[in-house]
Short mmCIF file of C-alpha atoms in Angstrom, two decimals:
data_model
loop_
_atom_site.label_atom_id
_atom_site.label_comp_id
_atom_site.label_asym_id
_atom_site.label_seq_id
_atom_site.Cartn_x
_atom_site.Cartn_y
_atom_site.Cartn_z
CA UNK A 268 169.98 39.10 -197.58
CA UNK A 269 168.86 40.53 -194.31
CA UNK A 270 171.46 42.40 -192.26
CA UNK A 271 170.01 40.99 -189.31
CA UNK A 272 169.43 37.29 -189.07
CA UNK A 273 167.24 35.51 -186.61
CA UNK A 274 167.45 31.43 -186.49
CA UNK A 275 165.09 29.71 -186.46
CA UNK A 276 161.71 31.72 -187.05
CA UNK A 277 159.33 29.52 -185.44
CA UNK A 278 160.02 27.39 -182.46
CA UNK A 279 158.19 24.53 -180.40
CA UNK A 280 159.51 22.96 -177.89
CA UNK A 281 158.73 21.04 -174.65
CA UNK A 282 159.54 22.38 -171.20
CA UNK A 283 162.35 21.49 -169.32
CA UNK A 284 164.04 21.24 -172.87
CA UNK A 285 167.72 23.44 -173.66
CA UNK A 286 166.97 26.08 -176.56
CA UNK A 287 169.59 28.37 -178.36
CA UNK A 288 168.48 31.28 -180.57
CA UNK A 289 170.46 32.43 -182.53
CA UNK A 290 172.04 35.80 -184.12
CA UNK A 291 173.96 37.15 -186.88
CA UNK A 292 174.76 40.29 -188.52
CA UNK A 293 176.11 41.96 -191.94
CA UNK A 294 176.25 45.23 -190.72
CA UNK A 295 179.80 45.52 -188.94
CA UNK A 296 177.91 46.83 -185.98
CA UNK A 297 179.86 46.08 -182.29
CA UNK A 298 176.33 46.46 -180.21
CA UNK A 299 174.00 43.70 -180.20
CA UNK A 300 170.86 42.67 -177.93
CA UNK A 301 168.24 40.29 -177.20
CA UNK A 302 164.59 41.12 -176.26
CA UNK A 303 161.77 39.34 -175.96
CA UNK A 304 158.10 41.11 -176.23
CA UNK A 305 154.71 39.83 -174.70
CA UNK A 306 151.51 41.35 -175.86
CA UNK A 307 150.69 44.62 -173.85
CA UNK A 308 154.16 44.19 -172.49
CA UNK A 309 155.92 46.09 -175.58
CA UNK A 310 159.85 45.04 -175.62
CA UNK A 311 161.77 43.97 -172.99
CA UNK A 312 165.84 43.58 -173.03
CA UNK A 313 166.92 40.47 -172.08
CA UNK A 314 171.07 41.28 -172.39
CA UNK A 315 172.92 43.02 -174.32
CA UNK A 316 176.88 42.83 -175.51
CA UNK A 317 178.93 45.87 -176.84
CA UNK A 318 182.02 44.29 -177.93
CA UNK A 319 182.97 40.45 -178.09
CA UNK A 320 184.14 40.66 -174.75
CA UNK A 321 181.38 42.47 -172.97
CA UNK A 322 177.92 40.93 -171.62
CA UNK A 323 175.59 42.78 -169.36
CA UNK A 324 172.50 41.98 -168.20
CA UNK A 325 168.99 43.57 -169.13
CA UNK A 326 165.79 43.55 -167.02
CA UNK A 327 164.83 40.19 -167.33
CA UNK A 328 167.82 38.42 -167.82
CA UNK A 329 166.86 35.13 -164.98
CA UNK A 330 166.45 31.82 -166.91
CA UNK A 331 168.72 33.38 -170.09
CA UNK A 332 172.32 33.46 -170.69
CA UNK A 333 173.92 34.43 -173.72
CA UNK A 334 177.12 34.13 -175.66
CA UNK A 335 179.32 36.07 -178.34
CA UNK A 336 180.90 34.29 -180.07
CA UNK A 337 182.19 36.64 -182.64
CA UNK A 338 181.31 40.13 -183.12
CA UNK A 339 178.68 39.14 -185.31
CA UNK A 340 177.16 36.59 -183.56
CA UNK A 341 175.01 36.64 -180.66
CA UNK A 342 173.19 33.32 -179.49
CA UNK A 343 170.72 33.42 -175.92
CA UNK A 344 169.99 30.17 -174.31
CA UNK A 345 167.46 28.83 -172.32
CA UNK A 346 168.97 26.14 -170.58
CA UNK A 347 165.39 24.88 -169.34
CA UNK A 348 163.01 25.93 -171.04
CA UNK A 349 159.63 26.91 -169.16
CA UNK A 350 156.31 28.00 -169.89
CA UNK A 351 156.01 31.61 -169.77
CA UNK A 352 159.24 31.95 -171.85
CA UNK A 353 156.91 31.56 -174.46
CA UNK A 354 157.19 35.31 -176.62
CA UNK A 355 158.14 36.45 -179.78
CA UNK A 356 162.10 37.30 -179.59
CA UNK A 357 164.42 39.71 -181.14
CA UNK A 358 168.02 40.50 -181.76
CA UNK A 359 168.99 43.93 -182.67
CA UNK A 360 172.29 45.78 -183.45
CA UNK A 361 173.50 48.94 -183.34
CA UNK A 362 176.96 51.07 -183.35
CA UNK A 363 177.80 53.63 -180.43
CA UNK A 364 175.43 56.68 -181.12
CA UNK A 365 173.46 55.33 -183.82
CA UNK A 366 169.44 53.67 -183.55
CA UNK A 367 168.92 50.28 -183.25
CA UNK A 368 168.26 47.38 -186.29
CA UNK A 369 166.00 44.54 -185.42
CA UNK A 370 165.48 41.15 -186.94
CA UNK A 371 162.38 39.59 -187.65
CA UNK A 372 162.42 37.22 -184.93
CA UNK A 373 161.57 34.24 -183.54
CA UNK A 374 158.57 32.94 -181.98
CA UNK A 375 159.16 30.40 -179.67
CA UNK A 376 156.53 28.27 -177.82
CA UNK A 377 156.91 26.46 -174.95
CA UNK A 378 154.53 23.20 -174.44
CA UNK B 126 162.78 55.01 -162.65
CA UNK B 127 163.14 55.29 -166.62
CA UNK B 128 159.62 54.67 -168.28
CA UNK B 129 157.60 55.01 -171.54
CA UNK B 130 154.05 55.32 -171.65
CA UNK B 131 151.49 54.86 -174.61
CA UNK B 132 148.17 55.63 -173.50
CA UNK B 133 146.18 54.51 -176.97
CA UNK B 134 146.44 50.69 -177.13
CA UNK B 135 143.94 50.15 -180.23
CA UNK B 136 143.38 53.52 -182.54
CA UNK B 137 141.18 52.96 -185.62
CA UNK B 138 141.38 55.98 -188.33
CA UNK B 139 139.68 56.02 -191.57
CA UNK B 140 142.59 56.04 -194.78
CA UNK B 141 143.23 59.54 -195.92
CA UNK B 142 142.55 60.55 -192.07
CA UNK B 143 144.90 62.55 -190.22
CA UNK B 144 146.93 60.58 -186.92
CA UNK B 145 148.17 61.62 -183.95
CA UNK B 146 149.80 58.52 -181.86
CA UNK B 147 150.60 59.63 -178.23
CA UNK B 148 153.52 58.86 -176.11
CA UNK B 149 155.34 60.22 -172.72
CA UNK B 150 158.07 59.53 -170.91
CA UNK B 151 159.55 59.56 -167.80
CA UNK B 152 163.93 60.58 -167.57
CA UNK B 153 166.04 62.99 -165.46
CA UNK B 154 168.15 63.64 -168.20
CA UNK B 155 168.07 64.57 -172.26
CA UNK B 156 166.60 61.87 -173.71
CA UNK B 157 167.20 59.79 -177.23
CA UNK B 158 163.88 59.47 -178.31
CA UNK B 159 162.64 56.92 -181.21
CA UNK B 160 159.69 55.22 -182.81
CA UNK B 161 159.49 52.35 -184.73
CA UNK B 162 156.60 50.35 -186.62
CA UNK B 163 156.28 46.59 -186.55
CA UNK B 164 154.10 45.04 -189.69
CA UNK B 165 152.73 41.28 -189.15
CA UNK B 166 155.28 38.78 -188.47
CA UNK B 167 158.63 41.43 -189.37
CA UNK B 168 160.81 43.21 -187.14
CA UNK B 169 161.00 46.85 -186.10
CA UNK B 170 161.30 49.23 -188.54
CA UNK B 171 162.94 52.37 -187.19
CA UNK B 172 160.48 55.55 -188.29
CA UNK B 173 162.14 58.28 -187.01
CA UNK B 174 164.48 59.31 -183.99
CA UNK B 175 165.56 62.62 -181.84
CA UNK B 176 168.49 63.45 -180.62
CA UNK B 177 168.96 66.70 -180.34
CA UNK B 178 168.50 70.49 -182.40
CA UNK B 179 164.98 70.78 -184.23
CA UNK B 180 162.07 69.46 -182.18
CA UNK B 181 159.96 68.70 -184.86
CA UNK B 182 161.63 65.43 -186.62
CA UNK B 183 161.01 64.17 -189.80
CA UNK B 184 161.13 60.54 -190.31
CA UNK B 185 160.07 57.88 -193.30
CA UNK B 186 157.11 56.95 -195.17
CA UNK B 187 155.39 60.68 -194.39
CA UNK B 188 155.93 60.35 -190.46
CA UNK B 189 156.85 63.15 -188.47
CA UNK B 190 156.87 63.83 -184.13
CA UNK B 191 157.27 66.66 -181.87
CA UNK B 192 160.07 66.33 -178.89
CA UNK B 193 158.26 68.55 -176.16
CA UNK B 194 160.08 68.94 -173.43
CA UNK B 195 157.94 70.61 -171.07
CA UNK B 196 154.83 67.71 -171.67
CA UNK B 197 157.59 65.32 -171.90
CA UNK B 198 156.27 63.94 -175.08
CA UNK B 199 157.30 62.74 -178.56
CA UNK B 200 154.16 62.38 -180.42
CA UNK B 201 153.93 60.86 -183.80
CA UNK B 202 151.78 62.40 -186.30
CA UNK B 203 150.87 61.76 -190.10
CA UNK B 204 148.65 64.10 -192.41
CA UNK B 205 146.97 61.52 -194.52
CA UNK B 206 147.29 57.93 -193.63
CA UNK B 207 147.27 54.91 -195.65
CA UNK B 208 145.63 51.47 -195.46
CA UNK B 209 149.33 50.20 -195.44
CA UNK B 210 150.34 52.01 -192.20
CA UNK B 211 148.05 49.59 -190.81
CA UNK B 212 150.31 47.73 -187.80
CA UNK B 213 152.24 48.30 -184.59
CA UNK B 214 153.99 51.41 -183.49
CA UNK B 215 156.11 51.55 -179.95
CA UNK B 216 157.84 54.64 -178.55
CA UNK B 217 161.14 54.13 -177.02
CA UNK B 218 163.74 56.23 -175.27
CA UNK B 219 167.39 55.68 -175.04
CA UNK B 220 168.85 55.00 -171.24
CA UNK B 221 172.27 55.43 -169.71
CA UNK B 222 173.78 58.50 -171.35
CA UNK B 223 173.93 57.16 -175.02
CA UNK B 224 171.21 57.03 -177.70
CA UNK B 225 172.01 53.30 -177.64
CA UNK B 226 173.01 51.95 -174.62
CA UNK B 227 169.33 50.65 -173.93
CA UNK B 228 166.07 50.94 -175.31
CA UNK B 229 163.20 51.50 -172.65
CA UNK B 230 160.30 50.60 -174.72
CA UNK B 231 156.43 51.63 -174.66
CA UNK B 232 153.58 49.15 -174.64
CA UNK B 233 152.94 49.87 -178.29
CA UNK B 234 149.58 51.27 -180.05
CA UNK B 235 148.15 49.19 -182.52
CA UNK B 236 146.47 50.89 -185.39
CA UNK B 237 143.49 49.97 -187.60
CA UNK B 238 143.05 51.62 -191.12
CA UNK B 239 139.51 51.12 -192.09
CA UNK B 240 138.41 52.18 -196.21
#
């Protein structure tokens, strides 16, 4: 099983439509982030939590809010859904001092 | 402002070719420096990463990169590549006085392995 678990994979949706994605880990890590990447854009962070009760926001956190609801989980929302939030997105982990593990991530289109 | 910069969007090498895969960056302070590899449709696979001590870092799959401070680089290199290190690689550097507080990413270089 993967330590870092992205849900769904693949995503189409309409605009103006609520969408959760959604993230757990295996590892025991207290870290965990959301980016999103664009072609030629590289990766982008979105927000990021280091412990159940911590959120903070990244660079492009307008139109996104997240939620932990356990210290492995980590779920982003887009409460309405828009065109250009169409990108591939991707939850990583990490523990203080240590590199970063990614999950496969989701592509999510937005009609 | 924090910044990473990969000049080489597209490199093609032939396999068995050596590669050089360029990236700079812009931070007042030390910096946590990484690279990672994405393959079609999968994450990011973390290659190597600097932290500190030895400049020259060695990292997975035959991957290696030079911290230089005064070029403020962190090049990745390979002697003899393979048609399976075909795929994306992005730079990063670690922000905010911890290797993991946040990544500040490159654009990424893609790279073609041709026969």
């Amino acid at each position: 099983d993967a330590d870092v678990t992205q849900t769904p994979r693949n995503r189409i949706t309409k605009t103006g439509k609520r969408i959760m994605l959604e993230c757990s880990q295996t590892k025991g890590h207290d870290r965990m982030y959301w980016y999103r990447q664009d072609p030629g854009l590289g990766l982008r962070l979105i927000y990021y939590s280091f412990d159940v009760k911590d959120i903070n926001k990244g660079e492009i956190s307008d139109g996104y809010s997240v939620s932990r609801q356990a210290q492995a989980k980590f779920s982003l929302s887009l409460e309405s859904a828009i065109p250009n939030q169409t990108a591939l997105y991707f939850c990583a982990t990490s523990d203080s001092g240590q590199p970063q593990h990614f999950g496969d991530g989701t592509r999510l289109s937005i009609l | 402002a924090q910044s990473v910069t990969q000049p080489d969007i597209h490199i093609t090498v032939s396999e068995g070719a050596s590669l050089e895969l360029r990236c700079n960056y812009s931070y007042g302070a030390t910096p946590y420096l990484f690279w990672y590899v994405q393959s079609p449709g999968q994450g990011l696979q973390l290659l190597l990463k600097y932290f500190s001590g030895d400049t020259l870092v060695q990292g997975i799959k035959g991957f290696e990169a030079e911290f230089k401070r005064s070029q403020s680089s962190f090049n990745l290199r390979k002697p003899s590549v393979h048609w399976s290190d075909a795929a994306e690689y992005f730079c990063a550097v670690g922000v905010n006085g911890g290797a993991t507080n946040k990544l500040i990413f490159g654009t990424g270089t893609l790279l073609a392995v041709q026969p």
